[in-house]
Protein backbone atom coordinates (compact mmCIF):
# COMPACT_ATOMS: atom_id res chain seq x y z
CA UNK A 1 0.00 0.00 0.00
CA UNK A 2 2.77 2.45 1.00
CA UNK A 3 4.65 1.65 -2.18
CA UNK A 4 1.58 2.42 -4.26
CA UNK A 5 1.16 5.80 -2.69
CA UNK A 6 4.80 6.52 -3.34
CA UNK A 7 4.45 5.52 -7.01
CA UNK A 8 1.35 7.65 -7.32
CA UNK A 9 3.29 10.53 -5.85
CA UNK A 10 5.98 10.13 -8.50
CA UNK A 11 3.35 10.04 -11.26
CA UNK A 12 1.70 13.21 -9.99
CA UNK A 13 5.10 14.84 -9.86
CA UNK A 14 5.97 13.88 -13.43
CA UNK A 15 2.58 14.54 -15.00
CA UNK A 16 1.47 17.62 -13.13
CA UNK A 17 4.14 19.43 -11.14
CA UNK A 18 7.02 19.27 -13.59
CA UNK A 19 5.10 20.59 -16.65
CA UNK A 20 3.44 23.19 -14.48
CA UNK A 21 6.77 24.47 -13.29
CA UNK A 22 8.10 24.53 -16.85
CA UNK A 23 5.03 26.47 -17.86
CA UNK A 24 5.62 28.88 -14.98
CA UNK A 25 9.23 29.25 -15.99
CA UNK A 26 8.19 30.10 -19.55
CA UNK A 27 5.73 32.68 -18.27
CA UNK A 28 8.45 34.15 -16.08
CA UNK A 29 10.84 34.25 -19.05
CA UNK A 30 8.44 36.13 -21.30
CA UNK A 31 7.65 38.53 -18.50
CA UNK A 32 11.29 39.45 -17.93
CA UNK A 33 12.19 39.49 -21.61
CA UNK A 34 10.54 42.89 -22.08
CA UNK A 35 12.81 44.31 -19.42
CA UNK A 36 16.17 45.58 -20.57
CA UNK A 37 18.66 44.32 -17.99
CA UNK A 38 21.87 46.31 -17.69
CA UNK A 39 24.73 45.37 -15.41
CA UNK A 40 26.41 48.35 -13.82
CA UNK A 41 29.59 48.19 -11.80
CA UNK A 42 30.24 50.79 -9.12
CA UNK A 43 33.89 51.37 -8.37
CA UNK A 44 35.49 54.38 -6.70
CA UNK A 45 36.80 56.81 -9.36
CA UNK A 46 40.43 55.76 -8.97
CA UNK A 47 39.29 52.16 -9.58
CA UNK A 48 37.47 53.02 -12.78
CA UNK A 49 34.26 54.68 -11.56
CA UNK A 50 30.92 53.68 -13.07
CA UNK A 51 31.06 50.99 -15.72
CA UNK A 52 29.38 51.82 -17.99
CA UNK A 53 29.36 55.55 -17.26
CA UNK A 54 27.00 56.11 -20.19
CA UNK A 55 23.83 54.04 -20.13
CA UNK A 56 21.74 54.10 -23.32
CA UNK A 57 18.05 53.22 -23.21
CA UNK A 58 14.88 54.08 -25.13
CA UNK A 59 11.81 56.04 -24.19
CA UNK A 60 9.11 53.86 -22.64
CA UNK A 61 11.41 50.88 -22.23
CA UNK A 62 11.43 49.07 -18.90
CA UNK A 63 15.02 49.10 -17.67
CA UNK A 64 16.42 47.06 -14.85
CA UNK A 65 19.81 48.06 -13.50
CA UNK A 66 21.73 45.36 -11.66
CA UNK A 67 24.30 47.34 -9.72
CA UNK A 68 27.21 45.70 -7.96
CA UNK A 69 30.18 47.10 -6.13
CA UNK A 70 33.52 45.31 -6.11
CA UNK A 71 35.25 47.74 -3.75
CA UNK A 72 33.40 49.77 -1.10
CA UNK A 73 29.88 51.00 -0.29
CA UNK A 74 28.41 53.28 -2.95
CA UNK A 75 25.04 54.89 -3.56
CA UNK A 76 23.26 55.50 -6.85
CA UNK A 77 20.88 58.24 -7.87
CA UNK A 78 19.40 59.54 -11.13
CA UNK A 79 17.72 62.61 -9.58
CA UNK A 80 15.69 63.68 -12.63
CA UNK A 81 14.17 60.21 -12.98
CA UNK A 82 13.62 59.74 -9.26
CA UNK A 83 15.71 56.58 -9.23
CA UNK A 84 17.67 55.91 -6.07
CA UNK A 85 19.59 53.13 -4.35
CA UNK A 86 20.95 54.31 -1.02
CA UNK A 87 23.38 51.51 -0.39
CA UNK A 88 25.30 49.21 -2.71
CA UNK A 89 27.26 46.89 -0.46
CA UNK A 90 30.36 45.12 -1.75
CA UNK A 91 29.46 41.61 -2.86
CA UNK A 92 25.72 42.31 -3.23
CA UNK A 93 23.71 43.05 -6.33
CA UNK A 94 21.12 45.82 -6.06
CA UNK A 95 18.38 45.87 -8.65
CA UNK A 96 16.26 48.84 -9.56
CA UNK A 97 13.81 49.37 -12.39
CA UNK A 98 12.65 52.49 -14.14
CA UNK A 99 10.94 53.67 -17.31
CA UNK A 100 11.98 57.01 -18.82
CA UNK A 101 9.02 58.68 -20.43
CA UNK A 102 10.95 61.47 -22.09
CA UNK A 103 14.09 61.54 -24.24
CA UNK A 104 17.07 63.37 -22.81
CA UNK A 105 20.28 63.30 -20.79
CA UNK A 106 19.85 62.23 -17.20
CA UNK A 107 23.06 62.51 -15.14
CA UNK A 108 23.53 60.09 -12.29
CA UNK A 109 25.99 60.04 -9.41
CA UNK A 110 27.26 58.13 -6.43
CA UNK A 111 25.71 59.41 -3.19
CA UNK A 112 28.17 57.94 -0.69
CA UNK A 113 31.61 59.30 0.23
CA UNK A 114 33.42 56.28 -1.13
CA UNK A 115 36.83 57.94 -1.52
CA UNK A 116 38.45 61.40 -1.72
CA UNK A 117 37.56 61.46 -5.40
CA UNK A 118 33.97 60.44 -4.72
CA UNK A 119 32.50 63.62 -6.23
CA UNK A 120 33.96 62.65 -9.61
CA UNK A 121 31.85 59.49 -9.61
CA UNK A 122 29.22 60.50 -12.13
CA UNK A 123 27.63 59.15 -15.26
CA UNK A 124 24.72 59.77 -17.59
CA UNK A 125 21.65 57.91 -18.81
CA UNK A 126 20.92 58.80 -22.43
CA UNK A 127 17.29 58.20 -23.28
CA UNK A 128 16.60 58.04 -27.01
CA UNK A 129 13.18 58.47 -28.55
CA UNK A 130 13.28 56.04 -31.47
CA UNK A 131 9.86 57.14 -32.75
CA UNK A 132 10.58 60.89 -32.84
CA UNK A 133 14.29 61.12 -33.25
CA UNK A 134 14.45 64.93 -33.37
CA UNK A 135 12.22 65.86 -30.43
CA UNK A 136 14.01 68.87 -28.89
CA UNK A 137 14.65 68.89 -25.15
CA UNK A 138 12.22 71.10 -23.20
CA UNK A 139 13.60 74.63 -22.98
CA UNK A 140 14.35 76.00 -19.53
CA UNK A 141 15.10 79.57 -18.50
CA UNK A 142 18.80 80.40 -18.00
CA UNK A 143 19.86 80.46 -14.34
CA UNK A 144 19.41 83.72 -12.47
CA UNK A 145 23.14 84.53 -12.33
CA UNK A 146 23.20 84.57 -16.15
CA UNK A 147 20.06 86.68 -16.39
CA UNK A 148 21.71 89.16 -14.01
CA UNK A 149 25.07 88.99 -15.79
CA UNK A 150 26.94 88.12 -12.61
CA UNK A 151 30.59 87.24 -13.10
CA UNK A 152 31.12 84.18 -10.93
CA UNK A 153 34.88 84.44 -11.07
CA UNK A 154 35.07 87.85 -9.44
CA UNK A 155 35.74 88.19 -5.73
CA UNK A 156 32.76 89.48 -3.78
CA UNK A 157 33.97 91.07 -0.54
CA UNK A 158 31.20 92.49 1.65
CA UNK A 159 31.14 96.28 2.05
CA UNK A 160 29.48 95.92 5.45
CA UNK A 161 30.38 93.31 8.02
CA UNK A 162 28.47 92.99 11.31
CA UNK A 163 30.42 93.15 14.57
CA UNK A 164 28.63 90.06 15.86
CA UNK A 165 26.89 87.15 14.20
CA UNK A 166 23.40 88.32 13.12
CA UNK A 167 20.58 86.35 14.72
CA UNK A 168 17.21 85.62 13.13
CA UNK A 169 15.81 84.92 16.60
CA UNK A 170 16.75 88.35 17.94
CA UNK A 171 15.53 89.79 14.63
CA UNK A 172 12.12 88.18 15.14
CA UNK A 173 11.74 90.00 18.46
CA UNK A 174 12.38 93.41 16.92
CA UNK A 175 9.05 93.47 15.15
CA UNK A 176 10.79 95.01 12.17
CA UNK A 177 10.05 93.26 8.93
CA UNK A 178 12.37 94.61 6.26
CA UNK A 179 11.50 94.16 2.64
CA UNK A 180 14.44 92.88 0.59
CA UNK A 181 15.18 90.65 -2.36
CA UNK A 182 18.08 88.44 -1.31
CA UNK A 183 18.14 86.54 -4.58
CA UNK A 184 19.47 89.58 -6.41
CA UNK A 185 21.02 91.60 -3.54
CA UNK A 186 23.74 90.53 -1.18
CA UNK A 187 22.96 90.92 2.54
CA UNK A 188 25.65 93.61 2.62
CA UNK A 189 23.82 95.57 -0.12
CA UNK A 190 20.56 95.19 1.77
CA UNK A 191 22.26 96.58 4.86
CA UNK A 192 23.56 99.62 2.91
CA UNK A 193 20.07 100.42 1.67
CA UNK A 194 18.45 100.09 5.08
CA UNK A 195 21.19 102.10 6.79
CA UNK A 196 20.77 104.95 4.28
CA UNK A 197 17.00 105.05 4.91
CA UNK A 198 16.08 107.58 7.67
CA UNK A 199 13.12 105.35 8.53
CA UNK A 200 15.55 103.04 10.35
CA UNK A 201 17.55 105.70 12.20
CA UNK A 202 16.28 104.46 15.54
CA UNK A 203 17.84 101.03 14.99
CA UNK A 204 21.47 100.18 15.68
CA UNK A 205 23.63 98.43 13.09
CA UNK A 206 23.41 95.19 15.06
CA UNK A 207 19.61 95.43 15.11
CA UNK A 208 19.44 96.00 11.38
CA UNK A 209 21.61 92.93 10.85
CA UNK A 210 19.34 90.86 13.09
CA UNK A 211 16.32 92.11 11.11
CA UNK A 212 18.10 91.09 7.90
CA UNK A 213 18.81 87.60 9.23
CA UNK A 214 15.17 87.24 10.22
CA UNK A 215 13.90 88.50 6.87
CA UNK A 216 16.27 86.21 5.03
CA UNK A 217 14.88 83.00 6.47
CA UNK A 218 11.27 84.14 6.06
CA UNK A 219 11.44 83.52 2.33
CA UNK A 220 14.43 81.22 2.02
CA UNK A 221 14.40 77.69 0.66
CA UNK A 222 13.79 74.48 2.60
CA UNK A 223 16.56 74.26 5.20
CA UNK A 224 15.88 70.62 5.94
CA UNK A 225 16.50 69.63 2.34
CA UNK A 226 19.48 71.99 2.22
CA UNK A 227 21.00 70.39 5.32
CA UNK A 228 20.53 66.92 3.84
CA UNK A 229 22.24 67.87 0.59
CA UNK A 230 25.04 69.70 2.36
CA UNK A 231 25.82 66.73 4.61
CA UNK A 232 25.73 64.34 1.69
CA UNK A 233 27.52 66.34 -1.00
CA UNK A 234 29.44 69.29 0.43
CA UNK A 235 30.61 68.67 4.00
CA UNK A 236 33.48 66.40 2.98
CA UNK A 237 35.19 69.39 1.33
CA UNK A 238 33.64 72.42 3.05
CA UNK A 239 33.55 70.85 6.51
CA UNK A 240 30.52 69.92 8.60
CA UNK A 241 30.62 73.35 10.21
CA UNK A 242 31.08 75.02 6.85
CA UNK A 243 34.51 76.35 7.75
CA UNK A 244 36.32 74.78 4.80
CA UNK A 245 38.14 72.11 6.78
CA UNK A 246 36.63 68.94 5.30
CA UNK A 247 39.08 66.07 4.74
CA UNK A 248 38.39 65.86 0.98
CA UNK A 249 39.02 69.59 0.56
CA UNK A 250 42.73 69.30 1.20
CA UNK A 251 45.14 69.16 -1.71
CA UNK A 252 42.51 69.88 -4.33
CA UNK A 253 44.04 70.40 -7.76
CA UNK A 254 44.38 74.08 -8.58
CA UNK A 255 43.19 75.35 -5.23
CA UNK A 256 46.44 76.74 -3.82
CA UNK A 257 47.32 78.13 -7.23
CA UNK A 258 43.98 79.89 -7.72
CA UNK A 259 43.59 80.78 -4.05
CA UNK A 260 46.86 81.21 -2.13
CA UNK A 261 44.63 82.56 0.66
CA UNK A 262 42.98 79.14 1.02
CA UNK A 263 45.97 77.00 2.00
CA UNK A 264 43.94 74.52 4.02
CA UNK A 265 40.89 73.92 1.89
CA UNK A 266 37.96 75.43 0.03
CA UNK A 267 35.70 78.41 0.72
CA UNK A 268 34.88 79.12 4.36
CA UNK A 269 31.15 79.75 4.75
CA UNK A 270 31.58 81.09 8.28
CA UNK A 271 33.58 84.02 6.89
CA UNK A 272 31.08 86.90 7.02
CA UNK A 273 33.18 89.30 4.96
CA UNK A 274 33.03 86.77 2.09
CA UNK A 275 29.53 85.44 2.38
CA UNK A 276 27.61 88.62 3.09
CA UNK A 277 28.93 90.12 -0.14
CA UNK A 278 27.23 87.41 -2.21
CA UNK A 279 23.63 87.41 -3.39
CA UNK A 280 21.78 84.10 -3.49
CA UNK A 281 21.95 84.21 -7.30
CA UNK A 282 25.75 84.39 -7.12
CA UNK A 283 26.03 81.49 -4.67
CA UNK A 284 23.54 79.46 -6.67
CA UNK A 285 25.54 80.16 -9.82
CA UNK A 286 28.78 78.99 -8.23
CA UNK A 287 27.17 75.82 -7.00
CA UNK A 288 25.46 75.04 -10.26
CA UNK A 289 28.46 75.79 -12.45
CA UNK A 290 31.34 74.82 -10.13
CA UNK A 291 34.87 75.17 -11.42
CA UNK A 292 36.55 78.47 -10.55
CA UNK A 293 39.78 76.72 -11.57
CA UNK A 294 39.61 74.59 -8.44
CA UNK A 295 38.11 71.27 -7.45
CA UNK A 296 34.64 72.71 -6.84
CA UNK A 297 32.31 70.29 -8.67
CA UNK A 298 29.28 71.41 -10.69
CA UNK A 299 25.87 70.48 -9.27
CA UNK A 300 23.64 71.91 -11.97
CA UNK A 301 23.30 68.57 -13.70
CA UNK A 302 22.25 66.76 -10.53
CA UNK A 303 20.22 69.32 -8.56
CA UNK A 304 16.83 70.79 -9.33
CA UNK A 305 16.59 74.60 -9.18
CA UNK A 306 14.82 74.16 -5.83
CA UNK A 307 17.63 71.94 -4.47
CA UNK A 308 20.08 74.70 -5.39
CA UNK A 309 18.09 77.38 -3.55
CA UNK A 310 17.67 75.06 -0.56
CA UNK A 311 21.39 74.41 -0.22
CA UNK A 312 22.11 78.15 -0.61
CA UNK A 313 19.69 78.86 2.27
CA UNK A 314 21.46 76.26 4.35
CA UNK A 315 24.85 77.92 3.65
CA UNK A 316 23.43 81.10 5.22
CA UNK A 317 22.99 79.30 8.54
CA UNK A 318 26.78 79.49 8.91
CA UNK A 319 26.70 83.30 9.00
CA UNK A 320 23.17 83.92 10.34
CA UNK A 321 22.17 82.08 13.48
CA UNK A 322 18.90 81.29 15.19
CA UNK A 323 16.74 80.48 12.22
CA UNK A 324 13.07 80.31 13.05
CA UNK A 325 12.72 77.37 10.68
CA UNK A 326 14.98 74.86 12.38
CA UNK A 327 16.95 72.69 9.92
C1 LIG B 1 35.68 68.38 -3.97
C2 LIG B 1 35.52 69.40 -3.00
C3 LIG B 1 34.26 70.24 -3.00
C4 LIG B 1 32.97 69.79 -2.89
C5 LIG B 1 32.47 68.36 -2.77
C6 LIG B 1 32.16 70.99 -2.85
N1 LIG B 1 32.91 72.10 -2.97
FE1 LIG B 1 32.27 74.01 -2.99
N2 LIG B 1 34.13 74.68 -3.30
C7 LIG B 1 35.24 73.91 -3.37
C8 LIG B 1 36.40 74.75 -3.62
C9 LIG B 1 37.82 74.27 -3.79
C10 LIG B 1 35.93 76.07 -3.69
C11 LIG B 1 36.73 77.35 -3.89
C12 LIG B 1 36.59 77.82 -5.25
C13 LIG B 1 36.48 79.30 -5.33
O1 LIG B 1 35.66 79.85 -4.59
O2 LIG B 1 37.14 79.89 -6.16
C14 LIG B 1 34.49 75.98 -3.49
C15 LIG B 1 33.68 77.10 -3.53
C16 LIG B 1 32.33 77.06 -3.25
C17 LIG B 1 31.47 78.23 -3.23
C18 LIG B 1 31.89 79.65 -3.51
C19 LIG B 1 32.06 80.42 -2.26
C20 LIG B 1 32.36 81.86 -2.48
O3 LIG B 1 32.45 82.58 -1.50
O4 LIG B 1 32.48 82.31 -3.61
C21 LIG B 1 30.23 77.80 -2.90
C22 LIG B 1 29.00 78.64 -2.71
C23 LIG B 1 30.31 76.36 -2.73
N3 LIG B 1 31.60 75.93 -2.95
C24 LIG B 1 29.26 75.55 -2.38
C25 LIG B 1 29.31 74.17 -2.37
C26 LIG B 1 28.16 73.33 -2.15
C27 LIG B 1 26.77 73.83 -1.81
C28 LIG B 1 28.57 72.04 -2.27
C29 LIG B 1 27.73 70.79 -2.17
C30 LIG B 1 26.56 70.74 -2.99
C31 LIG B 1 30.00 72.07 -2.55
N4 LIG B 1 30.41 73.38 -2.60
C32 LIG B 1 30.79 70.94 -2.72
C33 LIG B 1 35.30 72.53 -3.22
C34 LIG B 1 34.21 71.69 -3.07
CU1 LIG C 1 30.98 57.67 -4.05
XYZ file of C-alpha atoms and ligand atoms in Angstrom:
371
model
C 0.000 0.000 0.000
C 2.771 2.446 1.005
C 4.652 1.649 -2.177
C 1.581 2.417 -4.264
C 1.158 5.805 -2.690
C 4.801 6.520 -3.340
C 4.451 5.517 -7.011
C 1.348 7.645 -7.321
C 3.295 10.535 -5.853
C 5.983 10.135 -8.500
C 3.353 10.043 -11.259
C 1.695 13.212 -9.991
C 5.099 14.843 -9.857
C 5.975 13.878 -13.432
C 2.582 14.538 -15.002
C 1.473 17.624 -13.127
C 4.144 19.430 -11.136
C 7.024 19.270 -13.587
C 5.101 20.587 -16.650
C 3.440 23.194 -14.485
C 6.774 24.471 -13.287
C 8.099 24.528 -16.849
C 5.034 26.468 -17.862
C 5.619 28.877 -14.981
C 9.234 29.250 -15.992
C 8.187 30.096 -19.553
C 5.732 32.681 -18.274
C 8.453 34.152 -16.079
C 10.843 34.250 -19.052
C 8.438 36.131 -21.297
C 7.652 38.530 -18.497
C 11.295 39.446 -17.931
C 12.191 39.486 -21.614
C 10.535 42.891 -22.077
C 12.806 44.306 -19.420
C 16.174 45.576 -20.574
C 18.663 44.324 -17.989
C 21.872 46.306 -17.692
C 24.729 45.368 -15.409
C 26.410 48.350 -13.815
C 29.594 48.186 -11.796
C 30.237 50.786 -9.115
C 33.891 51.374 -8.367
C 35.494 54.381 -6.696
C 36.798 56.810 -9.358
C 40.427 55.765 -8.971
C 39.290 52.164 -9.576
C 37.465 53.022 -12.778
C 34.264 54.684 -11.559
C 30.917 53.678 -13.068
C 31.061 50.986 -15.716
C 29.379 51.819 -17.988
C 29.364 55.549 -17.261
C 27.003 56.112 -20.186
C 23.827 54.043 -20.126
C 21.743 54.099 -23.322
C 18.052 53.225 -23.214
C 14.884 54.075 -25.126
C 11.810 56.045 -24.188
C 9.114 53.861 -22.640
C 11.410 50.881 -22.226
C 11.433 49.075 -18.899
C 15.023 49.103 -17.671
C 16.422 47.061 -14.854
C 19.815 48.060 -13.505
C 21.735 45.364 -11.657
C 24.303 47.338 -9.720
C 27.208 45.703 -7.958
C 30.183 47.098 -6.134
C 33.524 45.306 -6.115
C 35.251 47.740 -3.752
C 33.402 49.771 -1.101
C 29.879 50.998 -0.294
C 28.414 53.281 -2.949
C 25.042 54.888 -3.563
C 23.261 55.499 -6.854
C 20.884 58.242 -7.875
C 19.400 59.542 -11.130
C 17.720 62.606 -9.583
C 15.695 63.682 -12.629
C 14.167 60.211 -12.978
C 13.620 59.738 -9.257
C 15.710 56.584 -9.231
C 17.669 55.907 -6.066
C 19.591 53.131 -4.352
C 20.945 54.309 -1.019
C 23.380 51.507 -0.395
C 25.297 49.207 -2.715
C 27.257 46.889 -0.461
C 30.359 45.122 -1.750
C 29.460 41.605 -2.856
C 25.719 42.311 -3.229
C 23.705 43.052 -6.328
C 21.123 45.818 -6.058
C 18.384 45.868 -8.655
C 16.264 48.835 -9.558
C 13.806 49.372 -12.392
C 12.652 52.493 -14.145
C 10.939 53.671 -17.307
C 11.985 57.007 -18.819
C 9.016 58.680 -20.434
C 10.953 61.473 -22.094
C 14.086 61.540 -24.241
C 17.074 63.367 -22.809
C 20.280 63.297 -20.790
C 19.854 62.228 -17.196
C 23.056 62.515 -15.143
C 23.534 60.091 -12.285
C 25.988 60.045 -9.408
C 27.263 58.135 -6.433
C 25.709 59.412 -3.186
C 28.173 57.940 -0.691
C 31.605 59.296 0.227
C 33.419 56.278 -1.127
C 36.833 57.943 -1.520
C 38.446 61.397 -1.715
C 37.559 61.463 -5.400
C 33.969 60.441 -4.719
C 32.503 63.617 -6.230
C 33.959 62.647 -9.606
C 31.855 59.494 -9.613
C 29.221 60.495 -12.125
C 27.627 59.150 -15.261
C 24.721 59.766 -17.586
C 21.649 57.912 -18.808
C 20.916 58.800 -22.434
C 17.295 58.204 -23.282
C 16.601 58.036 -27.009
C 13.181 58.467 -28.549
C 13.281 56.039 -31.467
C 9.862 57.137 -32.746
C 10.578 60.894 -32.844
C 14.291 61.120 -33.249
C 14.447 64.927 -33.370
C 12.224 65.863 -30.432
C 14.014 68.874 -28.889
C 14.651 68.888 -25.146
C 12.220 71.095 -23.204
C 13.596 74.632 -22.983
C 14.349 76.004 -19.525
C 15.101 79.574 -18.497
C 18.795 80.401 -18.004
C 19.856 80.458 -14.338
C 19.408 83.722 -12.474
C 23.136 84.535 -12.332
C 23.200 84.570 -16.147
C 20.063 86.681 -16.389
C 21.707 89.162 -14.007
C 25.067 88.995 -15.793
C 26.937 88.120 -12.612
C 30.594 87.243 -13.104
C 31.117 84.179 -10.931
C 34.878 84.442 -11.066
C 35.067 87.847 -9.439
C 35.744 88.194 -5.728
C 32.756 89.477 -3.781
C 33.972 91.069 -0.539
C 31.195 92.490 1.649
C 31.144 96.281 2.053
C 29.482 95.919 5.451
C 30.382 93.305 8.024
C 28.474 92.993 11.309
C 30.419 93.155 14.568
C 28.628 90.061 15.856
C 26.887 87.154 14.198
C 23.403 88.315 13.122
C 20.582 86.345 14.717
C 17.215 85.620 13.130
C 15.814 84.924 16.601
C 16.750 88.348 17.936
C 15.526 89.788 14.631
C 12.122 88.176 15.143
C 11.744 90.000 18.462
C 12.376 93.414 16.920
C 9.051 93.471 15.149
C 10.785 95.011 12.169
C 10.053 93.260 8.925
C 12.365 94.615 6.260
C 11.502 94.158 2.644
C 14.444 92.883 0.589
C 15.180 90.646 -2.364
C 18.084 88.444 -1.313
C 18.137 86.537 -4.577
C 19.467 89.576 -6.406
C 21.016 91.596 -3.545
C 23.739 90.531 -1.180
C 22.956 90.924 2.542
C 25.645 93.607 2.619
C 23.821 95.568 -0.120
C 20.565 95.188 1.766
C 22.260 96.585 4.863
C 23.560 99.617 2.912
C 20.073 100.422 1.668
C 18.447 100.089 5.077
C 21.188 102.103 6.793
C 20.767 104.946 4.278
C 17.005 105.047 4.909
C 16.083 107.581 7.672
C 13.123 105.350 8.535
C 15.552 103.044 10.349
C 17.553 105.698 12.204
C 16.284 104.461 15.541
C 17.836 101.033 14.992
C 21.465 100.184 15.685
C 23.633 98.432 13.090
C 23.410 95.193 15.059
C 19.612 95.429 15.115
C 19.442 95.996 11.377
C 21.611 92.929 10.848
C 19.338 90.863 13.086
C 16.321 92.106 11.111
C 18.097 91.087 7.898
C 18.813 87.600 9.230
C 15.166 87.236 10.219
C 13.896 88.500 6.868
C 16.273 86.211 5.030
C 14.875 82.996 6.469
C 11.273 84.137 6.061
C 11.439 83.520 2.330
C 14.433 81.224 2.019
C 14.396 77.686 0.665
C 13.786 74.477 2.597
C 16.556 74.257 5.197
C 15.885 70.618 5.936
C 16.495 69.626 2.337
C 19.481 71.995 2.215
C 20.998 70.393 5.315
C 20.534 66.923 3.844
C 22.240 67.870 0.585
C 25.044 69.705 2.363
C 25.822 66.732 4.612
C 25.728 64.336 1.686
C 27.522 66.338 -0.999
C 29.442 69.293 0.425
C 30.609 68.667 3.997
C 33.478 66.397 2.980
C 35.185 69.392 1.326
C 33.644 72.423 3.046
C 33.549 70.851 6.515
C 30.518 69.921 8.601
C 30.624 73.347 10.213
C 31.079 75.019 6.845
C 34.511 76.354 7.747
C 36.323 74.784 4.799
C 38.136 72.113 6.784
C 36.632 68.941 5.297
C 39.085 66.069 4.742
C 38.389 65.857 0.978
C 39.018 69.591 0.565
C 42.729 69.297 1.197
C 45.144 69.159 -1.715
C 42.510 69.880 -4.327
C 44.041 70.397 -7.756
C 44.376 74.080 -8.584
C 43.192 75.351 -5.225
C 46.441 76.736 -3.822
C 47.321 78.128 -7.234
C 43.975 79.889 -7.720
C 43.591 80.782 -4.054
C 46.858 81.213 -2.126
C 44.627 82.563 0.662
C 42.979 79.143 1.021
C 45.975 77.003 2.003
C 43.942 74.525 4.020
C 40.892 73.921 1.891
C 37.961 75.425 0.033
C 35.700 78.406 0.719
C 34.876 79.117 4.362
C 31.155 79.752 4.754
C 31.578 81.093 8.277
C 33.580 84.023 6.894
C 31.078 86.904 7.016
C 33.183 89.297 4.960
C 33.031 86.773 2.086
C 29.531 85.436 2.383
C 27.615 88.624 3.087
C 28.932 90.117 -0.140
C 27.226 87.409 -2.213
C 23.628 87.410 -3.392
C 21.781 84.097 -3.492
C 21.948 84.214 -7.296
C 25.746 84.394 -7.119
C 26.027 81.494 -4.668
C 23.537 79.464 -6.668
C 25.540 80.158 -9.823
C 28.784 78.995 -8.229
C 27.173 75.820 -6.999
C 25.456 75.037 -10.257
C 28.455 75.785 -12.447
C 31.340 74.824 -10.128
C 34.875 75.175 -11.420
C 36.549 78.468 -10.548
C 39.778 76.719 -11.570
C 39.607 74.585 -8.436
C 38.113 71.268 -7.446
C 34.637 72.713 -6.845
C 32.308 70.294 -8.671
C 29.281 71.411 -10.687
C 25.872 70.478 -9.269
C 23.644 71.909 -11.969
C 23.305 68.571 -13.699
C 22.246 66.758 -10.528
C 20.219 69.317 -8.558
C 16.834 70.794 -9.334
C 16.593 74.602 -9.176
C 14.823 74.165 -5.834
C 17.628 71.941 -4.470
C 20.078 74.695 -5.387
C 18.090 77.378 -3.547
C 17.675 75.058 -0.556
C 21.394 74.414 -0.215
C 22.108 78.154 -0.605
C 19.687 78.861 2.267
C 21.464 76.259 4.350
C 24.848 77.917 3.651
C 23.427 81.101 5.219
C 22.992 79.302 8.542
C 26.779 79.492 8.910
C 26.702 83.304 9.003
C 23.173 83.920 10.339
C 22.167 82.084 13.478
C 18.896 81.293 15.190
C 16.744 80.480 12.215
C 13.074 80.313 13.046
C 12.720 77.367 10.684
C 14.981 74.864 12.378
C 16.953 72.690 9.918
C 35.676 68.380 -3.974
C 35.520 69.400 -2.998
C 34.263 70.236 -2.997
C 32.970 69.794 -2.887
C 32.474 68.363 -2.769
C 32.155 70.987 -2.852
N 32.912 72.101 -2.972
Fe 32.271 74.014 -2.989
N 34.134 74.683 -3.303
C 35.240 73.907 -3.373
C 36.400 74.749 -3.625
C 37.821 74.271 -3.789
C 35.928 76.068 -3.691
C 36.728 77.349 -3.886
C 36.589 77.817 -5.253
C 36.476 79.304 -5.331
O 35.660 79.849 -4.592
O 37.138 79.890 -6.157
C 34.495 75.983 -3.494
C 33.675 77.097 -3.526
C 32.328 77.058 -3.250
C 31.475 78.231 -3.234
C 31.891 79.652 -3.515
C 32.063 80.416 -2.256
C 32.356 81.859 -2.476
O 32.445 82.577 -1.504
O 32.482 82.305 -3.611
C 30.230 77.796 -2.897
C 28.996 78.642 -2.714
C 30.309 76.357 -2.735
N 31.603 75.934 -2.951
C 29.260 75.551 -2.377
C 29.312 74.172 -2.371
C 28.159 73.331 -2.148
C 26.774 73.834 -1.813
C 28.574 72.037 -2.269
C 27.735 70.792 -2.174
C 26.564 70.740 -2.992
C 30.000 72.072 -2.554
N 30.408 73.376 -2.602
C 30.786 70.944 -2.724
C 35.297 72.529 -3.220
C 34.212 71.691 -3.066
Cu 30.981 57.666 -4.049
